mmCIF file of N, CA and C in Angstrom:
data_model
loop_
_atom_site.group_PDB
_atom_site.id
_atom_site.type_symbol
_atom_site.label_atom_id
_atom_site.label_comp_id
_atom_site.label_asym_id
_atom_site.label_seq_id
_atom_site.Cartn_x
_atom_site.Cartn_y
_atom_site.Cartn_z
ATOM 1 N N UNK A 169 -30.591 13.926 27.604
ATOM 2 C CA UNK A 169 -29.559 12.997 27.217
ATOM 3 C C UNK A 169 -28.284 13.334 27.971
ATOM 4 N N UNK A 170 -27.636 12.338 28.507
ATOM 5 C CA UNK A 170 -26.413 12.588 29.259
ATOM 6 C C UNK A 170 -25.216 12.646 28.325
ATOM 7 N N UNK A 171 -24.135 13.218 28.811
ATOM 8 C CA UNK A 171 -22.892 13.298 28.043
ATOM 9 C C UNK A 171 -22.327 11.891 27.853
ATOM 10 N N UNK A 172 -21.746 11.625 26.685
ATOM 11 C CA UNK A 172 -21.160 10.295 26.468
ATOM 12 C C UNK A 172 -19.907 10.106 27.312
ATOM 13 N N UNK A 173 -19.637 8.889 27.664
ATOM 14 C CA UNK A 173 -18.413 8.544 28.367
ATOM 15 C C UNK A 173 -17.356 8.205 27.321
ATOM 16 N N UNK A 174 -16.272 8.953 27.343
ATOM 17 C CA UNK A 174 -15.201 8.739 26.375
ATOM 18 C C UNK A 174 -13.969 8.262 27.118
ATOM 19 N N UNK A 175 -13.450 7.129 26.703
ATOM 20 C CA UNK A 175 -12.255 6.569 27.309
ATOM 21 C C UNK A 175 -11.090 6.762 26.348
ATOM 22 N N UNK A 176 -10.007 7.290 26.846
ATOM 23 C CA UNK A 176 -8.792 7.443 26.047
ATOM 24 C C UNK A 176 -7.813 6.387 26.525
ATOM 25 N N UNK A 177 -7.584 5.390 25.675
ATOM 26 C CA UNK A 177 -6.713 4.289 26.037
ATOM 27 C C UNK A 177 -5.734 4.013 24.917
ATOM 28 N N UNK A 178 -4.621 3.446 25.282
ATOM 29 C CA UNK A 178 -3.658 2.980 24.301
ATOM 30 C C UNK A 178 -3.525 1.482 24.515
ATOM 31 N N UNK A 179 -3.772 0.728 23.455
ATOM 32 C CA UNK A 179 -3.725 -0.720 23.557
ATOM 33 C C UNK A 179 -2.445 -1.212 22.896
ATOM 34 N N UNK A 180 -1.650 -1.929 23.650
ATOM 35 C CA UNK A 180 -0.427 -2.531 23.121
ATOM 36 C C UNK A 180 -0.776 -3.953 22.707
ATOM 37 N N UNK A 181 -0.625 -4.225 21.425
ATOM 38 C CA UNK A 181 -1.007 -5.531 20.915
ATOM 39 C C UNK A 181 0.176 -6.156 20.178
ATOM 40 N N UNK A 182 1.084 -6.767 20.931
ATOM 41 C CA UNK A 182 2.220 -7.408 20.267
ATOM 42 C C UNK A 182 1.740 -8.587 19.429
ATOM 43 N N UNK A 183 2.366 -8.782 18.287
ATOM 44 C CA UNK A 183 2.013 -9.914 17.447
ATOM 45 C C UNK A 183 3.228 -10.334 16.632
ATOM 46 N N UNK A 184 3.129 -11.503 16.084
ATOM 47 C CA UNK A 184 4.184 -12.026 15.225
ATOM 48 C C UNK A 184 3.507 -12.492 13.948
ATOM 49 N N UNK A 185 4.021 -12.058 12.817
ATOM 50 C CA UNK A 185 3.424 -12.374 11.530
ATOM 51 C C UNK A 185 4.420 -13.182 10.709
ATOM 52 N N UNK A 186 3.988 -14.313 10.218
ATOM 53 C CA UNK A 186 4.820 -15.117 9.339
ATOM 54 C C UNK A 186 4.294 -14.938 7.929
ATOM 55 N N UNK A 187 5.095 -14.295 7.098
ATOM 56 C CA UNK A 187 4.678 -14.028 5.720
ATOM 57 C C UNK A 187 4.777 -15.293 4.881
ATOM 58 N N UNK A 188 3.771 -15.510 4.059
ATOM 59 C CA UNK A 188 3.805 -16.613 3.115
ATOM 60 C C UNK A 188 4.679 -16.250 1.921
ATOM 61 N N UNK A 189 4.757 -17.154 0.967
ATOM 62 C CA UNK A 189 5.647 -17.004 -0.184
ATOM 63 C C UNK A 189 5.406 -15.701 -0.955
ATOM 64 N N UNK A 190 4.170 -15.346 -1.211
ATOM 65 C CA UNK A 190 3.874 -14.184 -2.036
ATOM 66 C C UNK A 190 4.045 -12.876 -1.271
ATOM 67 N N UNK A 191 3.582 -12.836 -0.037
ATOM 68 C CA UNK A 191 3.757 -11.620 0.755
ATOM 69 C C UNK A 191 5.229 -11.407 1.087
ATOM 70 N N UNK A 192 5.944 -12.496 1.297
ATOM 71 C CA UNK A 192 7.389 -12.407 1.539
ATOM 72 C C UNK A 192 8.081 -11.796 0.321
ATOM 73 N N UNK A 193 7.694 -12.208 -0.882
ATOM 74 C CA UNK A 193 8.278 -11.643 -2.105
ATOM 75 C C UNK A 193 7.989 -10.147 -2.185
ATOM 76 N N UNK A 194 6.773 -9.741 -1.822
ATOM 77 C CA UNK A 194 6.412 -8.319 -1.832
ATOM 78 C C UNK A 194 7.262 -7.541 -0.827
ATOM 79 N N UNK A 195 7.362 -8.045 0.400
ATOM 80 C CA UNK A 195 8.105 -7.345 1.451
ATOM 81 C C UNK A 195 9.599 -7.257 1.135
ATOM 82 N N UNK A 196 10.187 -8.343 0.662
ATOM 83 C CA UNK A 196 11.613 -8.301 0.325
ATOM 84 C C UNK A 196 11.858 -7.431 -0.910
ATOM 85 N N UNK A 197 10.885 -7.387 -1.814
ATOM 86 C CA UNK A 197 10.974 -6.460 -2.930
ATOM 87 C C UNK A 197 11.033 -5.022 -2.446
ATOM 88 N N UNK A 198 10.202 -4.679 -1.467
ATOM 89 C CA UNK A 198 10.224 -3.320 -0.911
ATOM 90 C C UNK A 198 11.592 -2.985 -0.342
ATOM 91 N N UNK A 199 12.199 -3.947 0.337
ATOM 92 C CA UNK A 199 13.535 -3.712 0.902
ATOM 93 C C UNK A 199 14.563 -3.456 -0.194
ATOM 94 N N UNK A 200 14.294 -3.974 -1.394
ATOM 95 C CA UNK A 200 15.179 -3.752 -2.544
ATOM 96 C C UNK A 200 14.690 -2.600 -3.417
ATOM 97 N N UNK A 201 13.717 -1.851 -2.907
ATOM 98 C CA UNK A 201 13.113 -0.730 -3.632
ATOM 99 C C UNK A 201 12.460 -1.181 -4.939
ATOM 100 N N UNK A 202 11.725 -2.280 -4.825
ATOM 101 C CA UNK A 202 10.942 -2.810 -5.949
ATOM 102 C C UNK A 202 9.527 -3.056 -5.462
ATOM 103 N N UNK A 203 8.569 -2.972 -6.372
ATOM 104 C CA UNK A 203 7.176 -3.299 -6.056
ATOM 105 C C UNK A 203 6.867 -4.608 -6.768
ATOM 106 N N UNK A 204 6.433 -5.603 -5.993
ATOM 107 C CA UNK A 204 6.210 -6.946 -6.522
ATOM 108 C C UNK A 204 4.719 -7.272 -6.508
ATOM 109 N N UNK A 205 4.238 -7.716 -7.644
ATOM 110 C CA UNK A 205 2.852 -8.147 -7.779
ATOM 111 C C UNK A 205 2.808 -9.625 -8.117
ATOM 112 N N UNK A 206 1.599 -10.127 -8.345
ATOM 113 C CA UNK A 206 1.423 -11.524 -8.742
ATOM 114 C C UNK A 206 0.429 -11.587 -9.892
ATOM 115 N N UNK A 207 0.622 -12.595 -10.746
ATOM 116 C CA UNK A 207 -0.266 -12.775 -11.904
ATOM 117 C C UNK A 207 -0.991 -14.111 -11.780
ATOM 118 N N UNK A 208 -2.281 -14.063 -11.997
ATOM 119 C CA UNK A 208 -3.099 -15.267 -11.965
ATOM 120 C C UNK A 208 -2.944 -16.009 -13.290
ATOM 121 N N UNK A 209 -2.616 -17.298 -13.249
ATOM 122 C CA UNK A 209 -2.480 -18.050 -14.493
ATOM 123 C C UNK A 209 -3.826 -18.340 -15.163
ATOM 124 N N UNK A 210 -4.916 -18.265 -14.399
ATOM 125 C CA UNK A 210 -6.229 -18.605 -14.948
ATOM 126 C C UNK A 210 -6.875 -17.423 -15.682
ATOM 127 N N UNK A 211 -6.912 -16.254 -15.029
ATOM 128 C CA UNK A 211 -7.618 -15.111 -15.629
ATOM 129 C C UNK A 211 -6.688 -13.946 -15.959
ATOM 130 N N UNK A 212 -5.409 -14.087 -15.626
ATOM 131 C CA UNK A 212 -4.357 -13.104 -15.916
ATOM 132 C C UNK A 212 -4.481 -11.806 -15.122
ATOM 133 N N UNK A 213 -5.280 -11.797 -14.059
ATOM 134 C CA UNK A 213 -5.362 -10.629 -13.181
ATOM 135 C C UNK A 213 -4.013 -10.420 -12.505
ATOM 136 N N UNK A 214 -3.574 -9.172 -12.467
ATOM 137 C CA UNK A 214 -2.323 -8.813 -11.789
ATOM 138 C C UNK A 214 -2.688 -8.073 -10.503
ATOM 139 N N UNK A 215 -2.202 -8.593 -9.382
ATOM 140 C CA UNK A 215 -2.509 -8.021 -8.074
ATOM 141 C C UNK A 215 -1.257 -7.430 -7.438
ATOM 142 N N UNK A 216 -1.402 -6.263 -6.832
ATOM 143 C CA UNK A 216 -0.347 -5.624 -6.049
ATOM 144 C C UNK A 216 -0.981 -5.174 -4.744
ATOM 145 N N UNK A 217 -0.384 -5.590 -3.611
ATOM 146 C CA UNK A 217 0.758 -6.454 -3.390
ATOM 147 C C UNK A 217 0.507 -7.875 -3.916
ATOM 148 N N UNK A 218 1.621 -8.622 -4.090
ATOM 149 C CA UNK A 218 1.526 -10.012 -4.524
ATOM 150 C C UNK A 218 0.672 -10.797 -3.538
ATOM 151 N N UNK A 219 -0.153 -11.691 -4.075
ATOM 152 C CA UNK A 219 -1.069 -12.485 -3.243
ATOM 153 C C UNK A 219 -1.017 -13.948 -3.654
ATOM 154 N N UNK A 220 -1.267 -14.844 -2.721
ATOM 155 C CA UNK A 220 -1.217 -16.264 -3.072
ATOM 156 C C UNK A 220 -2.416 -16.721 -3.901
ATOM 157 N N UNK A 221 -3.547 -15.983 -3.802
ATOM 158 C CA UNK A 221 -4.752 -16.345 -4.541
ATOM 159 C C UNK A 221 -5.275 -15.124 -5.276
ATOM 160 N N UNK A 222 -5.814 -15.357 -6.439
ATOM 161 C CA UNK A 222 -6.336 -14.284 -7.282
ATOM 162 C C UNK A 222 -7.552 -13.627 -6.625
ATOM 163 N N UNK A 223 -7.575 -12.296 -6.541
ATOM 164 C CA UNK A 223 -8.728 -11.624 -5.953
ATOM 165 C C UNK A 223 -9.951 -11.648 -6.876
ATOM 166 N N UNK A 224 -9.753 -12.014 -8.126
ATOM 167 C CA UNK A 224 -10.850 -12.029 -9.097
ATOM 168 C C UNK A 224 -11.514 -13.401 -9.202
ATOM 169 N N UNK A 225 -10.700 -14.469 -9.373
ATOM 170 C CA UNK A 225 -11.283 -15.805 -9.610
ATOM 171 C C UNK A 225 -10.893 -16.833 -8.539
ATOM 172 N N UNK A 226 -10.067 -16.435 -7.578
ATOM 173 C CA UNK A 226 -9.644 -17.279 -6.453
ATOM 174 C C UNK A 226 -8.673 -18.396 -6.822
ATOM 175 N N UNK A 227 -8.180 -18.412 -8.046
ATOM 176 C CA UNK A 227 -7.182 -19.417 -8.426
ATOM 177 C C UNK A 227 -5.873 -19.130 -7.696
ATOM 178 N N UNK A 228 -5.061 -20.165 -7.530
ATOM 179 C CA UNK A 228 -3.748 -19.971 -6.919
ATOM 180 C C UNK A 228 -2.896 -19.134 -7.861
ATOM 181 N N UNK A 229 -2.255 -18.093 -7.325
ATOM 182 C CA UNK A 229 -1.403 -17.241 -8.153
ATOM 183 C C UNK A 229 -0.219 -18.034 -8.658
ATOM 184 N N UNK A 230 0.125 -17.814 -9.891
ATOM 185 C CA UNK A 230 1.167 -18.621 -10.510
ATOM 186 C C UNK A 230 2.565 -18.079 -10.334
ATOM 187 N N UNK A 231 2.718 -16.761 -10.345
ATOM 188 C CA UNK A 231 4.070 -16.209 -10.325
ATOM 189 C C UNK A 231 4.050 -14.807 -9.731
ATOM 190 N N UNK A 232 5.210 -14.394 -9.257
ATOM 191 C CA UNK A 232 5.365 -13.000 -8.849
ATOM 192 C C UNK A 232 6.064 -12.263 -9.985
ATOM 193 N N UNK A 233 5.919 -10.961 -9.978
ATOM 194 C CA UNK A 233 6.515 -10.166 -11.043
ATOM 195 C C UNK A 233 6.841 -8.777 -10.527
ATOM 196 N N UNK A 234 7.933 -8.228 -11.004
ATOM 197 C CA UNK A 234 8.289 -6.863 -10.664
ATOM 198 C C UNK A 234 7.403 -5.913 -11.456
ATOM 199 N N UNK A 235 6.918 -4.902 -10.775
ATOM 200 C CA UNK A 235 6.041 -3.917 -11.390
ATOM 201 C C UNK A 235 6.822 -2.625 -11.623
ATOM 202 N N UNK A 236 6.344 -1.839 -12.551
ATOM 203 C CA UNK A 236 6.935 -0.521 -12.749
ATOM 204 C C UNK A 236 6.595 0.318 -11.519
ATOM 205 N N UNK A 237 7.562 1.023 -10.933
ATOM 206 C CA UNK A 237 7.298 1.767 -9.698
ATOM 207 C C UNK A 237 6.586 3.097 -9.963
ATOM 208 N N UNK A 238 5.466 3.023 -10.598
ATOM 209 C CA UNK A 238 4.612 4.181 -10.860
ATOM 210 C C UNK A 238 3.171 3.724 -10.751
ATOM 211 N N UNK A 239 2.303 4.665 -10.504
ATOM 212 C CA UNK A 239 0.897 4.320 -10.431
ATOM 213 C C UNK A 239 0.036 5.542 -10.617
ATOM 214 N N UNK A 240 -1.259 5.332 -10.618
ATOM 215 C CA UNK A 240 -2.196 6.447 -10.730
ATOM 216 C C UNK A 240 -3.117 6.462 -9.521
ATOM 217 N N UNK A 241 -3.508 7.650 -9.166
ATOM 218 C CA UNK A 241 -4.407 7.848 -8.038
ATOM 219 C C UNK A 241 -5.830 7.552 -8.484
ATOM 220 N N UNK A 242 -6.483 6.619 -7.798
ATOM 221 C CA UNK A 242 -7.856 6.237 -8.126
ATOM 222 C C UNK A 242 -8.861 6.953 -7.234
ATOM 223 N N UNK A 243 -8.482 7.172 -5.981
ATOM 224 C CA UNK A 243 -9.357 7.822 -5.008
ATOM 225 C C UNK A 243 -8.498 8.219 -3.815
ATOM 226 N N UNK A 244 -8.999 9.106 -2.976
ATOM 227 C CA UNK A 244 -8.228 9.513 -1.812
ATOM 228 C C UNK A 244 -9.140 10.114 -0.754
ATOM 229 N N UNK A 245 -8.588 10.219 0.434
ATOM 230 C CA UNK A 245 -9.265 10.863 1.550
ATOM 231 C C UNK A 245 -8.218 11.625 2.350
ATOM 232 N N UNK A 246 -8.522 12.871 2.650
ATOM 233 C CA UNK A 246 -7.610 13.715 3.408
ATOM 234 C C UNK A 246 -8.282 14.098 4.711
ATOM 235 N N UNK A 247 -7.544 13.997 5.794
ATOM 236 C CA UNK A 247 -8.082 14.364 7.104
ATOM 237 C C UNK A 247 -7.016 15.102 7.899
ATOM 238 N N UNK A 248 -7.462 16.017 8.730
ATOM 239 C CA UNK A 248 -6.565 16.713 9.654
ATOM 240 C C UNK A 248 -6.947 16.288 11.059
ATOM 241 N N UNK A 249 -5.990 15.690 11.737
ATOM 242 C CA UNK A 249 -6.211 15.229 13.104
ATOM 243 C C UNK A 249 -5.118 15.814 13.975
ATOM 244 N N UNK A 250 -5.526 16.534 14.994
ATOM 245 C CA UNK A 250 -4.598 17.197 15.915
ATOM 246 C C UNK A 250 -3.581 18.052 15.158
ATOM 247 N N UNK A 251 -4.041 18.746 14.138
ATOM 248 C CA UNK A 251 -3.189 19.654 13.396
ATOM 249 C C UNK A 251 -2.320 19.024 12.327
ATOM 250 N N UNK A 252 -2.396 17.702 12.172
ATOM 251 C CA UNK A 252 -1.600 17.008 11.157
ATOM 252 C C UNK A 252 -2.531 16.576 10.026
ATOM 253 N N UNK A 253 -2.228 17.050 8.816
ATOM 254 C CA UNK A 253 -3.028 16.671 7.645
ATOM 255 C C UNK A 253 -2.340 15.524 6.933
ATOM 256 N N UNK A 254 -3.107 14.501 6.641
ATOM 257 C CA UNK A 254 -2.561 13.324 5.962
ATOM 258 C C UNK A 254 -3.570 12.857 4.926
ATOM 259 N N UNK A 255 -3.049 12.446 3.785
ATOM 260 C CA UNK A 255 -3.893 11.920 2.711
ATOM 261 C C UNK A 255 -3.551 10.459 2.478
ATOM 262 N N UNK A 256 -4.590 9.634 2.405
ATOM 263 C CA UNK A 256 -4.440 8.231 2.040
ATOM 264 C C UNK A 256 -5.097 8.046 0.686
ATOM 265 N N UNK A 257 -4.398 7.352 -0.196
ATOM 266 C CA UNK A 257 -4.929 7.160 -1.529
ATOM 267 C C UNK A 257 -4.982 5.709 -1.923
ATOM 268 N N UNK A 258 -5.895 5.418 -2.840
ATOM 269 C CA UNK A 258 -5.920 4.120 -3.494
ATOM 270 C C UNK A 258 -5.141 4.288 -4.779
ATOM 271 N N UNK A 259 -4.049 3.556 -4.896
ATOM 272 C CA UNK A 259 -3.100 3.724 -5.992
ATOM 273 C C UNK A 259 -3.085 2.454 -6.835
ATOM 274 N N UNK A 260 -3.284 2.626 -8.130
ATOM 275 C CA UNK A 260 -3.195 1.505 -9.056
ATOM 276 C C UNK A 260 -1.798 1.532 -9.679
ATOM 277 N N UNK A 261 -0.972 0.594 -9.241
ATOM 278 C CA UNK A 261 0.385 0.492 -9.786
ATOM 279 C C UNK A 261 0.263 0.146 -11.271
ATOM 280 N N UNK A 262 1.101 0.760 -12.083
ATOM 281 C CA UNK A 262 1.033 0.558 -13.534
ATOM 282 C C UNK A 262 1.130 -0.932 -13.858
ATOM 283 N N UNK A 263 0.158 -1.421 -14.617
ATOM 284 C CA UNK A 263 0.109 -2.833 -15.005
ATOM 285 C C UNK A 263 -0.717 -3.691 -14.070
ATOM 286 N N UNK A 264 -1.175 -3.145 -12.946
ATOM 287 C CA UNK A 264 -1.958 -3.918 -11.974
ATOM 288 C C UNK A 264 -3.452 -3.739 -12.225
ATOM 289 N N UNK A 265 -4.210 -4.753 -11.824
ATOM 290 C CA UNK A 265 -5.667 -4.688 -11.907
ATOM 291 C C UNK A 265 -6.291 -4.348 -10.565
ATOM 292 N N UNK A 266 -5.485 -4.301 -9.521
ATOM 293 C CA UNK A 266 -5.961 -3.984 -8.181
ATOM 294 C C UNK A 266 -5.352 -2.658 -7.731
ATOM 295 N N UNK A 267 -5.834 -2.142 -6.620
ATOM 296 C CA UNK A 267 -5.271 -0.925 -6.045
ATOM 297 C C UNK A 267 -4.670 -1.242 -4.687
ATOM 298 N N UNK A 268 -3.751 -0.384 -4.252
ATOM 299 C CA UNK A 268 -3.198 -0.526 -2.914
ATOM 300 C C UNK A 268 -3.391 0.793 -2.171
ATOM 301 N N UNK A 269 -3.559 0.705 -0.874
ATOM 302 C CA UNK A 269 -3.751 1.870 -0.024
ATOM 303 C C UNK A 269 -2.407 2.328 0.512
ATOM 304 N N UNK A 270 -2.136 3.624 0.395
ATOM 305 C CA UNK A 270 -0.895 4.145 0.951
ATOM 306 C C UNK A 270 -1.023 5.651 1.152
ATOM 307 N N UNK A 271 -0.057 6.216 1.861
ATOM 308 C CA UNK A 271 -0.006 7.659 2.089
ATOM 309 C C UNK A 271 0.374 8.353 0.782
ATOM 310 N N UNK A 272 -0.298 9.463 0.505
ATOM 311 C CA UNK A 272 0.025 10.302 -0.648
ATOM 312 C C UNK A 272 0.503 11.637 -0.091
ATOM 313 N N UNK A 273 1.714 12.028 -0.455
ATOM 314 C CA UNK A 273 2.298 13.283 0.025
ATOM 315 C C UNK A 273 2.203 14.311 -1.099
ATOM 316 N N UNK A 274 1.116 15.053 -1.096
ATOM 317 C CA UNK A 274 0.883 16.096 -2.094
ATOM 318 C C UNK A 274 -0.148 17.053 -1.524
ATOM 319 N N UNK A 275 -0.147 18.257 -2.036
ATOM 320 C CA UNK A 275 -1.163 19.230 -1.627
ATOM 321 C C UNK A 275 -2.534 18.692 -2.018
ATOM 322 N N UNK A 276 -3.477 18.653 -1.091
ATOM 323 C CA UNK A 276 -4.811 18.138 -1.429
ATOM 324 C C UNK A 276 -5.435 18.830 -2.642
ATOM 325 N N UNK A 277 -5.159 20.103 -2.825
ATOM 326 C CA UNK A 277 -5.733 20.824 -3.967
ATOM 327 C C UNK A 277 -5.158 20.352 -5.302
ATOM 328 N N UNK A 278 -4.011 19.666 -5.280
ATOM 329 C CA UNK A 278 -3.380 19.180 -6.507
ATOM 330 C C UNK A 278 -3.827 17.768 -6.875
ATOM 331 N N UNK A 279 -4.611 17.135 -6.007
ATOM 332 C CA UNK A 279 -4.998 15.750 -6.241
ATOM 333 C C UNK A 279 -6.159 15.659 -7.225
ATOM 334 N N UNK A 280 -6.062 14.681 -8.101
ATOM 335 C CA UNK A 280 -7.152 14.387 -9.034
ATOM 336 C C UNK A 280 -7.041 12.927 -9.457
ATOM 337 N N UNK A 281 -8.170 12.337 -9.800
ATOM 338 C CA UNK A 281 -8.161 10.963 -10.280
ATOM 339 C C UNK A 281 -7.273 10.898 -11.519
ATOM 340 N N UNK A 282 -6.404 9.905 -11.556
ATOM 341 C CA UNK A 282 -5.500 9.728 -12.680
ATOM 342 C C UNK A 282 -4.143 10.377 -12.491
ATOM 343 N N UNK A 283 -3.957 11.108 -11.383
ATOM 344 C CA UNK A 283 -2.666 11.736 -11.111
ATOM 345 C C UNK A 283 -1.580 10.672 -11.062
ATOM 346 N N UNK A 284 -0.506 10.869 -11.797
ATOM 347 C CA UNK A 284 0.602 9.916 -11.819
ATOM 348 C C UNK A 284 1.433 10.074 -10.544
ATOM 349 N N UNK A 285 1.703 8.947 -9.891
ATOM 350 C CA UNK A 285 2.446 8.938 -8.634
ATOM 351 C C UNK A 285 3.634 7.999 -8.727
ATOM 352 N N UNK A 286 4.636 8.282 -7.906
ATOM 353 C CA UNK A 286 5.810 7.421 -7.786
ATOM 354 C C UNK A 286 6.121 7.264 -6.299
ATOM 355 N N UNK A 287 6.722 6.145 -5.913
ATOM 356 C CA UNK A 287 7.055 5.977 -4.495
ATOM 357 C C UNK A 287 8.220 6.875 -4.087
ATOM 358 N N UNK A 288 8.126 7.429 -2.893
ATOM 359 C CA UNK A 288 9.273 8.086 -2.266
ATOM 360 C C UNK A 288 9.748 7.079 -1.227
ATOM 361 N N UNK A 289 10.894 6.509 -1.497
ATOM 362 C CA UNK A 289 11.409 5.435 -0.650
ATOM 363 C C UNK A 289 11.965 5.994 0.646
ATOM 364 N N UNK A 290 11.786 5.260 1.722
ATOM 365 C CA UNK A 290 12.372 5.615 3.012
ATOM 366 C C UNK A 290 13.879 5.424 2.942
ATOM 367 N N UNK A 291 14.624 6.149 3.765
ATOM 368 C CA UNK A 291 16.085 5.985 3.760
ATOM 369 C C UNK A 291 16.521 4.571 4.135
ATOM 370 N N UNK A 292 15.771 3.932 5.025
ATOM 371 C CA UNK A 292 16.119 2.586 5.478
ATOM 372 C C UNK A 292 15.431 1.542 4.618
ATOM 373 N N UNK A 293 16.183 0.688 3.937
ATOM 374 C CA UNK A 293 15.570 -0.367 3.125
ATOM 375 C C UNK A 293 15.121 -1.533 4.005
ATOM 376 N N UNK A 294 13.877 -1.530 4.413
ATOM 377 C CA UNK A 294 13.342 -2.558 5.305
ATOM 378 C C UNK A 294 12.252 -3.353 4.586
ATOM 379 N N UNK A 295 12.062 -4.615 4.965
ATOM 380 C CA UNK A 295 11.003 -5.415 4.354
ATOM 381 C C UNK A 295 9.650 -5.142 5.027
ATOM 382 N N UNK A 296 9.211 -3.912 4.937
ATOM 383 C CA UNK A 296 7.939 -3.467 5.527
ATOM 384 C C UNK A 296 7.300 -2.471 4.577
ATOM 385 N N UNK A 297 5.999 -2.276 4.698
ATOM 386 C CA UNK A 297 5.309 -1.322 3.834
ATOM 387 C C UNK A 297 5.864 0.089 4.040
ATOM 388 N N UNK A 298 6.464 0.347 5.204
ATOM 389 C CA UNK A 298 7.044 1.662 5.471
ATOM 390 C C UNK A 298 8.318 1.906 4.660
ATOM 391 N N UNK A 299 8.770 0.907 3.876
ATOM 392 C CA UNK A 299 9.891 1.130 2.962
ATOM 393 C C UNK A 299 9.511 2.191 1.926
ATOM 394 N N UNK A 300 8.202 2.317 1.665
ATOM 395 C CA UNK A 300 7.692 3.422 0.858
ATOM 396 C C UNK A 300 7.183 4.451 1.864
ATOM 397 N N UNK A 301 7.882 5.583 1.971
ATOM 398 C CA UNK A 301 7.456 6.613 2.916
ATOM 399 C C UNK A 301 6.109 7.187 2.495
ATOM 400 N N UNK A 302 5.939 7.387 1.188
ATOM 401 C CA UNK A 302 4.695 7.919 0.644
ATOM 402 C C UNK A 302 4.779 7.845 -0.872
ATOM 403 N N UNK A 303 3.645 8.020 -1.508
ATOM 404 C CA UNK A 303 3.636 8.218 -2.962
ATOM 405 C C UNK A 303 3.528 9.710 -3.209
ATOM 406 N N UNK A 304 4.269 10.180 -4.191
ATOM 407 C CA UNK A 304 4.325 11.614 -4.514
ATOM 408 C C UNK A 304 4.062 11.789 -6.010
ATOM 409 N N UNK A 305 3.613 12.976 -6.416
ATOM 410 C CA UNK A 305 3.405 13.198 -7.850
ATOM 411 C C UNK A 305 4.689 12.915 -8.625
ATOM 412 N N UNK A 306 4.543 12.210 -9.743
ATOM 413 C CA UNK A 306 5.711 11.810 -10.548
ATOM 414 C C UNK A 306 6.225 12.984 -11.358
#
């Protein structure tokens, strides 16, 4: 068997994203240091981030709502790449029926399902997911 051919490339992929009503509410909420979800009027599922359609029954979401800025760790994965260890977790924001993926800044040995987390906000209030630098133990 021959050695595999490995290509190291960097792909620049410029794009422009136009946020709809619900994602816009979520992003602007982040800039205000708030977490915004949406509630389905049909089945009452609460989704975070806010979404235009219910992930459970596909009905059009009726309203956005501010969520408590706390959540619990549902699952996580930690990897060390080029000497940098980073943990990504699935976080269920309090009151939500869905989970969101984000960086968790905690010692991997301290992580457990149900660990209470809070956002550590970035210094710059921007309408981007990076407005939350990471979730940290509450």
